[in-house]
Structures are given as C-alpha cells and as structure tokens.
Short mmCIF file of C-alpha atoms in Angstrom, two decimals:
data_model
loop_
_atom_site.label_atom_id
_atom_site.label_comp_id
_atom_site.label_asym_id
_atom_site.label_seq_id
_atom_site.Cartn_x
_atom_site.Cartn_y
_atom_site.Cartn_z
CA UNK C 1 -45.14 41.69 66.25
CA UNK C 2 -42.67 43.69 64.24
CA UNK C 3 -42.95 40.75 61.38
CA UNK C 4 -46.65 41.97 61.27
CA UNK C 5 -45.97 45.37 61.22
CA UNK C 6 -43.64 44.71 58.38
CA UNK C 7 -46.11 42.89 56.54
CA UNK C 8 -48.83 46.18 56.93
CA UNK C 9 -45.96 48.33 55.66
CA UNK C 10 -45.33 46.35 52.65
CA UNK C 11 -48.92 46.08 52.03
CA UNK C 12 -49.50 49.45 52.04
CA UNK C 13 -46.68 51.01 50.17
CA UNK C 14 -47.77 50.53 46.64
CA UNK C 15 -51.01 52.59 47.62
CA UNK C 16 -49.75 55.21 49.30
CA UNK C 17 -46.39 55.29 46.33
CA UNK C 18 -49.25 55.66 43.93
CA UNK C 19 -50.70 58.62 45.97
CA UNK C 20 -47.36 60.08 46.15
CA UNK C 21 -46.73 59.88 42.42
CA UNK C 22 -50.15 62.00 41.72
CA UNK C 23 -49.04 65.43 40.41
CA UNK C 24 -51.51 66.44 43.02
CA UNK C 25 -49.30 65.41 46.02
CA UNK C 26 -45.91 66.05 44.08
CA UNK C 27 -47.18 69.92 44.03
CA UNK C 28 -47.87 70.20 47.35
CA UNK C 29 -44.77 68.48 48.62
CA UNK C 30 -42.71 70.56 46.72
CA UNK C 31 -44.57 73.53 47.40
CA UNK C 32 -44.19 72.94 51.61
CA UNK C 33 -40.44 72.30 50.57
CA UNK C 34 -40.29 75.89 49.04
CA UNK C 35 -41.64 77.36 52.33
CA UNK C 36 -39.71 75.04 54.87
CA UNK C 37 -36.73 77.53 54.96
CA UNK C 38 -38.84 80.78 55.49
CA UNK C 39 -40.64 78.70 58.20
CA UNK C 40 -37.48 77.66 59.89
CA UNK C 41 -36.04 81.33 59.75
CA UNK C 42 -39.59 82.70 61.22
CA UNK C 43 -39.58 80.18 63.62
CA UNK C 44 -35.67 80.95 65.32
CA UNK C 45 -36.57 84.46 65.00
CA UNK C 46 -39.79 84.06 67.19
CA UNK C 47 -38.05 81.87 69.77
CA UNK C 48 -35.16 84.39 70.02
CA UNK C 49 -37.94 87.36 70.07
CA UNK C 50 -40.18 85.50 72.78
CA UNK C 51 -37.23 83.90 74.97
CA UNK C 52 -34.57 86.36 74.87
CA UNK C 53 -35.65 90.10 73.67
CA UNK C 54 -38.91 89.77 75.61
CA UNK C 55 -38.33 91.09 79.60
CA UNK C 56 -40.70 88.46 80.89
CA UNK C 57 -39.17 85.77 78.64
CA UNK C 58 -37.35 82.66 79.97
CA UNK C 59 -33.82 83.39 79.32
CA UNK C 60 -34.31 87.30 79.67
CA UNK C 61 -35.96 86.42 82.92
CA UNK C 62 -32.87 83.93 83.97
CA UNK C 63 -30.29 86.22 83.03
CA UNK C 64 -31.89 89.72 83.86
CA UNK C 65 -30.81 90.85 80.50
CA UNK C 66 -32.72 94.05 80.26
CA UNK C 67 -30.39 95.41 83.10
CA UNK C 68 -27.15 94.76 81.42
CA UNK C 69 -27.63 94.35 78.11
CA UNK C 70 -27.09 97.87 75.94
CA UNK C 71 -30.15 99.03 73.78
CA UNK C 72 -31.96 96.05 75.41
CA UNK C 73 -35.38 97.63 74.49
CA UNK C 74 -34.62 98.25 70.71
CA UNK C 75 -33.02 95.07 70.00
CA UNK C 76 -36.62 93.19 69.33
CA UNK C 77 -37.33 95.21 66.19
CA UNK C 78 -35.32 93.69 63.43
CA UNK C 79 -36.55 89.96 64.89
CA UNK C 80 -40.36 91.69 65.04
CA UNK C 81 -40.09 92.37 61.18
CA UNK C 82 -38.16 88.94 60.62
CA UNK C 83 -40.78 87.07 62.13
CA UNK C 84 -43.46 89.04 60.65
CA UNK C 85 -42.16 88.66 57.26
CA UNK C 86 -41.65 85.03 57.30
CA UNK C 87 -44.30 83.42 59.29
CA UNK C 88 -47.28 85.94 58.86
CA UNK C 89 -46.14 86.02 54.81
CA UNK C 90 -45.08 82.62 54.21
CA UNK C 91 -48.56 81.67 52.14
CA UNK C 92 -47.63 84.27 49.74
CA UNK C 93 -44.21 81.90 49.13
CA UNK C 94 -46.73 78.77 48.90
CA UNK C 95 -49.19 80.41 46.48
CA UNK C 96 -46.20 81.00 44.30
CA UNK C 97 -44.67 77.75 44.48
CA UNK C 98 -48.10 75.85 43.90
CA UNK C 99 -48.66 77.74 40.82
CA UNK C 100 -45.38 77.27 39.52
CA UNK C 101 -44.98 73.48 39.88
CA UNK C 102 -48.38 73.07 38.46
CA UNK C 103 -47.65 75.41 35.25
CA UNK C 104 -44.40 73.75 34.99
CA UNK C 105 -45.83 70.22 35.03
CA UNK C 106 -47.91 71.39 32.11
CA UNK C 107 -44.90 72.88 30.19
CA UNK C 108 -46.47 76.42 30.96
CA UNK C 109 -44.44 79.80 31.93
CA UNK C 110 -43.74 78.58 35.42
CA UNK C 111 -42.21 82.01 36.91
CA UNK C 112 -44.83 84.31 35.63
CA UNK C 113 -47.76 81.82 37.11
CA UNK C 114 -45.99 81.80 40.22
CA UNK C 115 -45.73 85.54 40.41
CA UNK C 116 -49.25 85.70 39.51
CA UNK C 117 -50.46 83.43 42.30
CA UNK C 118 -48.55 85.47 44.75
CA UNK C 119 -50.05 88.82 43.59
CA UNK C 120 -53.83 87.36 43.49
CA UNK C 121 -53.51 85.95 47.19
CA UNK C 122 -52.28 89.43 48.47
CA UNK C 123 -55.13 91.08 46.43
CA UNK C 124 -57.65 88.67 48.09
CA UNK C 125 -56.23 89.25 51.39
CA UNK C 126 -56.30 92.87 51.24
CA UNK C 127 -58.48 94.45 53.73
CA UNK C 128 -60.01 97.93 53.13
CA UNK C 129 -60.04 100.11 56.67
CA UNK C 130 -61.30 103.74 55.00
CA UNK C 131 -62.91 105.32 52.51
CA UNK C 132 -59.59 105.89 51.07
CA UNK C 133 -58.99 102.21 50.57
CA UNK C 134 -55.93 102.06 52.78
CA UNK C 135 -55.35 98.74 54.16
CA UNK C 136 -53.79 95.88 55.65
CA UNK C 137 -53.39 92.46 54.46
CA UNK C 138 -55.10 89.83 56.73
CA UNK C 139 -52.33 87.43 58.11
CA UNK C 140 -54.97 84.97 58.73
CA UNK C 141 -54.82 84.42 54.60
CA UNK C 142 -51.56 84.96 54.12
CA UNK C 143 -49.47 83.60 57.46
CA UNK C 144 -49.00 79.92 58.44
CA UNK C 145 -52.87 79.73 58.73
CA UNK C 146 -53.46 80.53 55.06
CA UNK C 147 -51.24 77.70 53.29
CA UNK C 148 -54.12 76.00 52.38
CA UNK C 149 -55.87 78.50 50.78
CA UNK C 150 -52.70 79.91 49.08
CA UNK C 151 -52.29 76.15 47.45
CA UNK C 152 -55.60 76.57 46.09
CA UNK C 153 -55.10 80.01 44.76
CA UNK C 154 -51.71 78.70 43.18
CA UNK C 155 -53.66 75.53 41.91
CA UNK C 156 -56.36 77.97 40.44
CA UNK C 157 -53.71 79.57 38.52
CA UNK C 158 -51.89 76.86 37.37
CA UNK C 159 -55.24 75.58 35.91
CA UNK C 160 -55.63 78.96 34.20
CA UNK C 161 -51.95 78.89 32.46
CA UNK C 162 -52.98 75.31 31.68
CA UNK C 163 -56.20 76.30 29.94
CA UNK C 164 -55.22 79.60 28.37
CA UNK C 165 -51.98 80.07 27.76
CA UNK C 166 -49.64 78.27 25.32
CA UNK C 167 -46.85 75.36 26.23
CA UNK C 168 -43.41 76.64 26.80
CA UNK C 169 -40.48 75.02 24.96
CA UNK C 170 -38.39 72.68 27.62
CA UNK C 171 -35.53 74.27 26.01
CA UNK C 172 -37.05 77.98 25.98
CA UNK C 173 -34.68 80.87 25.18
CA UNK C 174 -33.75 83.53 27.34
CA UNK C 175 -33.41 85.83 24.57
CA UNK C 176 -35.69 89.30 24.67
CA UNK C 177 -37.92 88.25 21.77
CA UNK C 178 -38.52 84.68 23.55
CA UNK C 179 -39.43 86.03 26.84
CA UNK C 180 -41.64 88.80 25.41
CA UNK C 181 -43.83 86.49 23.13
CA UNK C 182 -44.20 83.79 26.24
CA UNK C 183 -45.49 87.30 28.27
CA UNK C 184 -48.25 88.24 25.85
CA UNK C 185 -49.06 84.00 25.62
CA UNK C 186 -49.81 84.36 29.39
CA UNK C 187 -51.63 87.65 29.34
CA UNK C 188 -55.03 86.30 29.47
CA UNK C 189 -54.74 84.00 32.59
CA UNK C 190 -52.78 86.42 34.32
CA UNK C 191 -55.77 89.10 33.33
CA UNK C 192 -58.27 86.47 34.38
CA UNK C 193 -56.73 85.57 37.82
CA UNK C 194 -56.21 88.93 38.78
CA UNK C 195 -59.75 89.85 37.69
CA UNK C 196 -61.18 86.98 40.00
CA UNK C 197 -58.70 87.96 42.84
CA UNK C 198 -60.36 91.46 43.02
CA UNK C 199 -63.44 90.41 42.66
CA UNK C 200 -63.36 87.74 45.78
CA UNK C 201 -61.68 90.55 48.06
CA UNK C 202 -64.20 93.18 47.44
CA UNK C 203 -66.73 90.65 48.14
CA UNK C 204 -64.93 89.47 51.07
CA UNK C 205 -64.61 93.30 52.27
CA UNK C 206 -67.96 94.91 50.99
CA UNK C 207 -69.86 91.82 52.41
CA UNK C 208 -68.15 91.78 55.61
CA UNK C 209 -67.48 88.09 54.97
CA UNK C 210 -63.81 88.64 56.77
CA UNK C 211 -65.08 90.59 59.73
CA UNK C 212 -68.04 88.38 60.38
CA UNK C 213 -65.86 85.17 59.84
CA UNK C 214 -63.24 86.34 62.45
CA UNK C 215 -65.69 87.69 64.88
CA UNK C 216 -67.51 84.27 65.14
CA UNK C 217 -64.32 82.06 65.10
CA UNK C 218 -63.38 84.25 67.86
CA UNK C 219 -66.22 83.58 69.66
CA UNK C 220 -66.32 79.97 69.17
CA UNK C 221 -62.37 79.84 70.03
CA UNK C 222 -63.53 81.34 73.45
CA UNK C 223 -66.42 78.92 73.63
CA UNK C 224 -63.83 76.13 73.20
CA UNK C 225 -61.06 77.34 75.10
CA UNK C 226 -63.60 78.12 78.21
CA UNK C 227 -65.69 74.45 78.18
CA UNK C 228 -65.11 72.25 80.90
CA UNK C 229 -66.99 69.39 79.53
CA UNK C 230 -65.14 66.14 79.43
CA UNK C 231 -66.36 65.26 76.15
CA UNK C 232 -66.33 68.74 74.62
CA UNK C 233 -62.65 69.06 75.35
CA UNK C 234 -61.82 65.91 73.68
CA UNK C 235 -64.16 66.46 70.80
CA UNK C 236 -62.29 70.10 70.44
CA UNK C 237 -58.68 68.66 70.55
CA UNK C 238 -59.63 66.05 67.85
CA UNK C 239 -61.04 69.04 65.58
CA UNK C 240 -58.07 71.16 66.15
CA UNK C 241 -55.79 68.30 65.36
CA UNK C 242 -57.68 67.25 62.32
CA UNK C 243 -57.87 70.91 60.96
CA UNK C 244 -53.91 71.53 61.51
CA UNK C 245 -52.94 69.01 59.69
CA UNK C 246 -54.96 70.24 56.85
CA UNK C 247 -53.05 73.53 57.38
CA UNK C 248 -55.80 75.33 59.12
CA UNK C 249 -56.31 76.66 62.45
CA UNK C 250 -58.42 74.91 64.84
CA UNK C 251 -60.27 76.03 68.26
CA UNK C 252 -57.31 75.12 70.53
CA UNK C 253 -54.75 76.37 68.53
CA UNK C 254 -53.85 79.47 70.17
CA UNK C 255 -54.35 80.10 74.03
CA UNK C 256 -56.42 82.32 74.43
CA UNK C 257 -56.20 84.19 77.90
CA UNK C 258 -59.75 85.03 79.24
CA UNK C 259 -61.18 85.61 82.37
CA UNK C 260 -63.77 83.08 82.30
CA UNK C 261 -65.95 81.77 84.87
CA UNK C 262 -64.26 78.15 85.16
CA UNK C 263 -60.85 79.75 85.27
CA UNK C 264 -62.04 82.39 87.89
CA UNK C 265 -63.73 79.48 89.93
CA UNK C 266 -60.54 77.14 89.85
CA UNK C 267 -58.34 79.86 90.50
CA UNK C 268 -60.42 81.28 93.46
CA UNK C 269 -60.35 77.61 94.83
CA UNK C 270 -56.80 76.77 94.56
CA UNK C 271 -56.21 80.28 96.71
CA UNK C 272 -58.98 79.63 99.05
CA UNK C 273 -58.24 75.80 99.74
CA UNK C 274 -54.45 76.08 99.05
CA UNK C 275 -54.51 73.26 96.70
CA UNK C 276 -56.00 72.88 93.01
CA UNK C 277 -56.76 68.87 93.49
CA UNK C 278 -60.34 69.75 93.78
CA UNK C 279 -60.88 72.61 91.64
CA UNK C 280 -64.63 72.71 90.30
CA UNK C 281 -63.57 72.43 86.72
CA UNK C 282 -60.83 69.79 86.37
CA UNK C 283 -61.23 69.10 82.34
CA UNK C 284 -60.63 71.90 80.23
CA UNK C 285 -58.43 72.97 77.19
CA UNK C 286 -55.36 73.97 79.70
CA UNK C 287 -55.61 71.38 81.94
CA UNK C 288 -55.82 68.39 79.33
CA UNK C 289 -54.61 69.60 75.92
CA UNK C 290 -52.23 72.22 76.19
CA UNK C 291 -50.65 70.58 79.51
CA UNK C 292 -50.10 67.02 78.16
CA UNK C 293 -51.04 67.10 74.42
CA UNK C 294 -48.99 69.48 72.64
CA UNK C 295 -45.00 68.51 73.71
CA UNK C 296 -43.50 70.04 70.44
CA UNK C 297 -46.71 71.87 69.02
CA UNK C 298 -49.90 70.58 67.94
CA UNK C 299 -49.67 67.09 67.39
CA UNK C 300 -47.08 65.93 69.71
CA UNK C 301 -44.35 66.35 67.31
CA UNK C 302 -41.61 66.53 69.48
CA UNK C 303 -42.24 62.65 69.79
CA UNK C 304 -41.95 62.30 66.00
CA UNK C 305 -38.30 64.08 66.41
CA UNK C 306 -37.35 61.65 68.66
CA UNK C 307 -38.74 58.81 66.82
CA UNK C 308 -36.40 59.97 63.80
CA UNK C 309 -33.56 60.00 66.18
CA UNK C 310 -34.34 56.17 67.38
CA UNK C 311 -35.46 54.31 64.02
CA UNK C 312 -34.77 56.44 60.59
CA UNK C 313 -32.13 56.20 58.16
CA UNK C 314 -32.91 58.72 55.83
CA UNK C 315 -30.25 61.20 56.09
CA UNK C 316 -32.84 64.49 55.16
CA UNK C 317 -35.11 63.24 57.99
CA UNK C 318 -32.33 63.57 60.46
CA UNK C 319 -31.22 66.64 59.23
CA UNK C 320 -34.93 67.91 59.47
CA UNK C 321 -35.20 66.42 63.09
CA UNK C 322 -31.62 68.43 64.02
CA UNK C 323 -33.03 71.74 62.88
CA UNK C 324 -36.82 71.20 64.28
CA UNK C 325 -35.79 70.04 67.87
CA UNK C 326 -34.92 73.28 69.30
CA UNK C 327 -38.23 74.73 67.92
CA UNK C 328 -40.01 71.75 69.37
CA UNK C 329 -38.69 71.92 72.66
CA UNK C 330 -40.31 75.76 72.40
CA UNK C 331 -43.48 73.95 71.63
CA UNK C 332 -43.28 75.23 67.55
CA UNK C 333 -44.14 72.60 64.91
CA UNK C 334 -43.67 74.86 62.01
CA UNK C 335 -40.64 73.47 60.39
CA UNK C 336 -41.94 69.30 60.92
CA UNK C 337 -45.18 70.35 59.48
CA UNK C 338 -43.26 71.63 56.28
CA UNK C 339 -39.94 69.87 56.27
CA UNK C 340 -41.10 66.14 56.18
CA UNK C 341 -43.39 67.17 55.28
CA UNK C 342 -46.39 66.31 58.06
CA UNK C 343 -49.13 69.01 56.70
CA UNK C 344 -51.49 67.24 53.98
CA UNK C 345 -49.58 63.53 54.63
CA UNK C 346 -51.99 61.00 55.15
CA UNK C 347 -49.52 58.66 56.75
CA UNK C 348 -49.19 61.04 59.71
CA UNK C 349 -52.98 61.60 60.15
CA UNK C 350 -53.57 58.71 62.72
CA UNK C 351 -50.73 59.29 65.18
CA UNK C 352 -51.39 63.18 64.55
CA UNK C 353 -54.73 62.58 66.57
CA UNK C 354 -54.00 59.77 68.15
CA UNK C 355 -51.01 60.68 70.44
CA UNK C 356 -52.70 63.74 72.35
CA UNK C 357 -56.06 62.28 72.47
CA UNK C 358 -54.03 59.19 74.07
CA UNK C 359 -51.78 61.82 76.59
CA UNK C 360 -54.84 63.72 77.18
CA UNK C 361 -57.05 60.48 78.26
CA UNK C 362 -54.32 59.62 80.66
CA UNK C 363 -53.84 62.95 81.90
CA UNK C 364 -57.95 63.01 82.82
CA UNK C 365 -57.53 59.73 84.76
CA UNK C 366 -54.80 61.29 86.54
CA UNK C 367 -56.80 64.07 87.59
CA UNK C 368 -59.83 62.12 88.03
CA UNK C 369 -58.24 59.62 90.66
CA UNK C 370 -56.38 63.02 91.97
CA UNK C 371 -52.97 61.53 91.82
CA UNK C 372 -52.47 65.22 90.44
CA UNK C 373 -53.93 68.31 90.43
CA UNK C 374 -55.11 69.84 87.10
CA UNK C 375 -52.57 72.24 85.55
CA UNK C 376 -52.41 74.66 82.91
CA UNK C 377 -48.78 75.07 81.41
CA UNK C 378 -47.74 72.98 78.42
CA UNK C 379 -44.41 70.50 78.30
CA UNK C 380 -43.78 67.54 80.73
CA UNK C 381 -41.32 69.68 82.75
CA UNK C 382 -43.60 72.60 83.16
CA UNK C 383 -46.45 70.35 83.93
CA UNK C 384 -44.34 69.27 87.19
CA UNK C 385 -43.74 72.65 87.73
CA UNK C 386 -47.16 74.05 87.10
CA UNK C 387 -48.26 71.23 89.94
CA UNK C 388 -45.78 72.77 92.22
CA UNK C 389 -43.35 70.07 91.93
CA UNK C 390 -45.79 67.16 91.83
CA UNK C 391 -43.56 63.82 91.12
CA UNK C 392 -46.57 62.01 89.50
CA UNK C 393 -46.78 64.81 86.80
CA UNK C 394 -43.43 64.74 85.78
CA UNK C 395 -43.77 60.99 85.58
CA UNK C 396 -46.94 61.41 83.49
CA UNK C 397 -45.04 63.64 80.91
CA UNK C 398 -42.44 61.30 80.47
CA UNK C 399 -44.70 58.33 80.22
CA UNK C 400 -46.92 60.58 77.54
CA UNK C 401 -43.93 61.42 75.80
CA UNK C 402 -42.67 57.89 75.70
CA UNK C 403 -46.19 56.71 74.27
CA UNK C 404 -46.15 58.98 71.70
CA UNK C 405 -42.98 58.15 70.40
CA UNK C 406 -44.16 54.67 70.47
CA UNK C 407 -47.57 55.57 68.15
CA UNK C 408 -45.18 57.96 66.20
CA UNK C 409 -42.37 55.06 65.24
CA UNK C 410 -44.36 52.71 62.89
CA UNK C 411 -45.77 55.35 60.74
CA UNK C 412 -42.31 57.14 60.80
CA UNK C 413 -41.06 53.95 59.02
CA UNK C 414 -43.83 53.42 56.92
CA UNK C 415 -43.46 57.15 55.22
CA UNK C 416 -39.65 56.41 54.84
CA UNK C 417 -39.92 52.99 53.08
CA UNK C 418 -42.13 54.95 50.90
CA UNK C 419 -39.29 57.36 50.11
CA UNK C 420 -37.10 54.61 49.80
CA UNK C 421 -39.28 53.03 47.25
CA UNK C 422 -39.61 56.23 45.05
CA UNK C 423 -35.90 56.50 45.37
CA UNK C 424 -35.48 53.04 44.00
CA UNK C 425 -38.51 53.49 41.18
CA UNK C 426 -36.54 56.71 39.99
CA UNK C 427 -33.08 55.07 40.10
CA UNK C 428 -34.69 52.20 37.98
CA UNK C 429 -36.17 54.31 35.54
CA UNK C 430 -33.08 56.03 35.06
CA UNK C 431 -31.07 52.91 34.32
CA UNK C 432 -33.65 51.64 31.90
#
C-alpha cells in the first residue's frame, strides 16, 4: 500500500508542480504568505480576548480573573483593537500583495500597484450610512472572508498596471526624478482602478446589493443551521467546506445562536425526560458538523497539525504547525490556511472536505444506534463533557481525530514532495 502511495505521488508531482509554477498560483501563494503574520497575531489576540479577558471565557472562569485582576474590565480594549485591525482588515493586505506581486512579475511599479489595490478595496468596501455619507467598512469584504475578493481586486490592479503603464528597470534608481517619472507613468492605471472602485462602491450601496446580499445570506445561514434533515446537514457541510477552502464564508462557518423550533424541541425533550438520547431532531449542524467535524476549525485542520508532526521532514511545515497548534486547539484555523497554505491549494481539497464528512458519518451512526446522545458543542473533549461524561463520545472524538490524521497524511506527503521538487529544480537552475 505504501508503494502504491509513493507511485501515485510520483505520478502526480509533475502535473502539480507545473500548476505551482504558474504566475497565477505564485501570486496567490506569495500573497497568502504576506497575510500569514497578521492572521497569526490576530488569532492569538482573539484567543486571549475570548478566553482570558471575557468574564465567561475558559481561563477567566477557572481562575476567576475578574475578581482579583486590577482593571480587568478595561484590559480587553487593546486586544479588541488588535483583533479588529488584523483579522477584520487582512484582506487589505492581501489586495496590496496580489497587486504588488502581479506588477513585479511584469516589471511594473509594484509599490504603487499594491497601494492602489489596497485603496481600491477600501473604496469598494465603504458603506454609506446617512445623508452626510459618513460610513463604515464592510468587514465581509476587508476581513478574512474577503480574501478572494481582495485577490481579484489585486489581480485586476496588476493587469491595469501591465496594460497601461511602462516597464520599470530591474535596477531602478531611488533618485527623486526617477521616482517622479515612475509615478507619472503609473497615473493612468491608478486613476482607472480607483474610478472603477468608486463606480462599484456606489453601485453596491445605491442598489442596496450589500444590504440585500447580507440579509439573504443571514436568512440562508439560519435556515441551514436550523435544518434537521440528515442529507441537508451533510450537503450544507460540503458547501461550507468547499467555500472555506476558496476563502469564502459558508453556511456553517459561524455558529448562529437561534431559538429555532428544532433547538427548542430538543431542549424541552431533554429537560422533560432527563436524557438527550431520543430527542426529536438528532441530526443538525450542531450535533454533527460543529460537534464532530471541526476539530481545529473548518476542515479538521488539527489533524493536519498532527500529521505534520508525525510525517513531515519540512522545517517550514513544522514551524507553521508549532505556531498553529494553540489556535487549532481553540478551533481557529486561520494560521494553517495561510501559512502552509491550505487556501486555494488543490492538494488539500480532498482531505479538507473528506475528513469532516467521515467524522460526521461516524457520529450520525453512533447517534442512530443510540451509542451517544446528540451533542451541541465542538471538540473531542467538549463532546465528552457535552454528553455528561459519555465515554463513547470521548472515544468517538479520539477515533475521528485519528482517522482525520490518516486521511491528511498522504496529501501532506504529496505537498511536501512537490515543495522538495520545486526546491531541487530551482537549485538545478542555479547550478547550470
């Protein structure tokens, strides 16, 4: 079996290596690497904010921090700002990077291209809220869910610089006159992109596209979260996973707390019968997807961290895994999505979707055979606690995590082999 895996990897490497070497994918990879430190810092800030500086947080509750830490109620403010300005603004960095790298590949002014794309994205994301046109930025467009839109804005900006500006010499001078010449050469693409951004922004606001889209999406998320159909639950999980690896928000991405008829019926049954084994709606997003399909965040990425520790020899992979372990334990997958990267990576598409679906399938069987009661909280240990200490739930969580590691291992090895092949190819070119 191991030989078959190696043979398959060797067969896939040349094709995936060619895709990796395309300008399109190179721009995406470099852009994600540029966003990685901001997402990492923002994720740690968010963890501290939610677990330590919130009264009901995990660590704050255990140590009763609010009772003895001086000025506890004010300590969350700097972390609120840090989280907001990183996680909720990282798409601006992505737009800058995508335009910068696109322009640089075509020998255009990369700094002006990057700044133009960042400003263009902010213009598009601006929301007018009153007659004085004083508004706020839409975090769906400039936060982590806006990475795909940012790549589009950055790529379009890079194209405009390629079409409407002149090449910049590789060893361009930093003299004021040369900088001024490059600036005037870039004015036309800058103006075109910014005017286009204003037009798009006005259209989004005046036609209420953003408002209607947000309302429709919220309604769709509520419908998906409150559904109790087994097949619809699995279908929405697949949609969420596919959208997430493409940098978009899925219906199950955020755990919406809603007083739906299904949740109320389940709660009333459990309170009346002192047991959750036979609740009327056992197959929901909370009982299957969030409880057993999101260890380490969407895509079961905690399993990928473990797979790297077990089977990777790549130093960079281990560095990213070490920094991503704590966030993954708190179900935050941002550092792994951008650090390896997993986002937009066809290698990880199959395990990213397959691992959670397999786990959900096992959980559905366990619930169907009444081995465990339906639970509504995520994580292998939390499922154990959420079932009032059901040992089968604990074992199922551990089995799910182990299966996910097995699913991720061959794909991680494939990704590592491609990285090694790319490095060897670059080394060979340098020696020629």
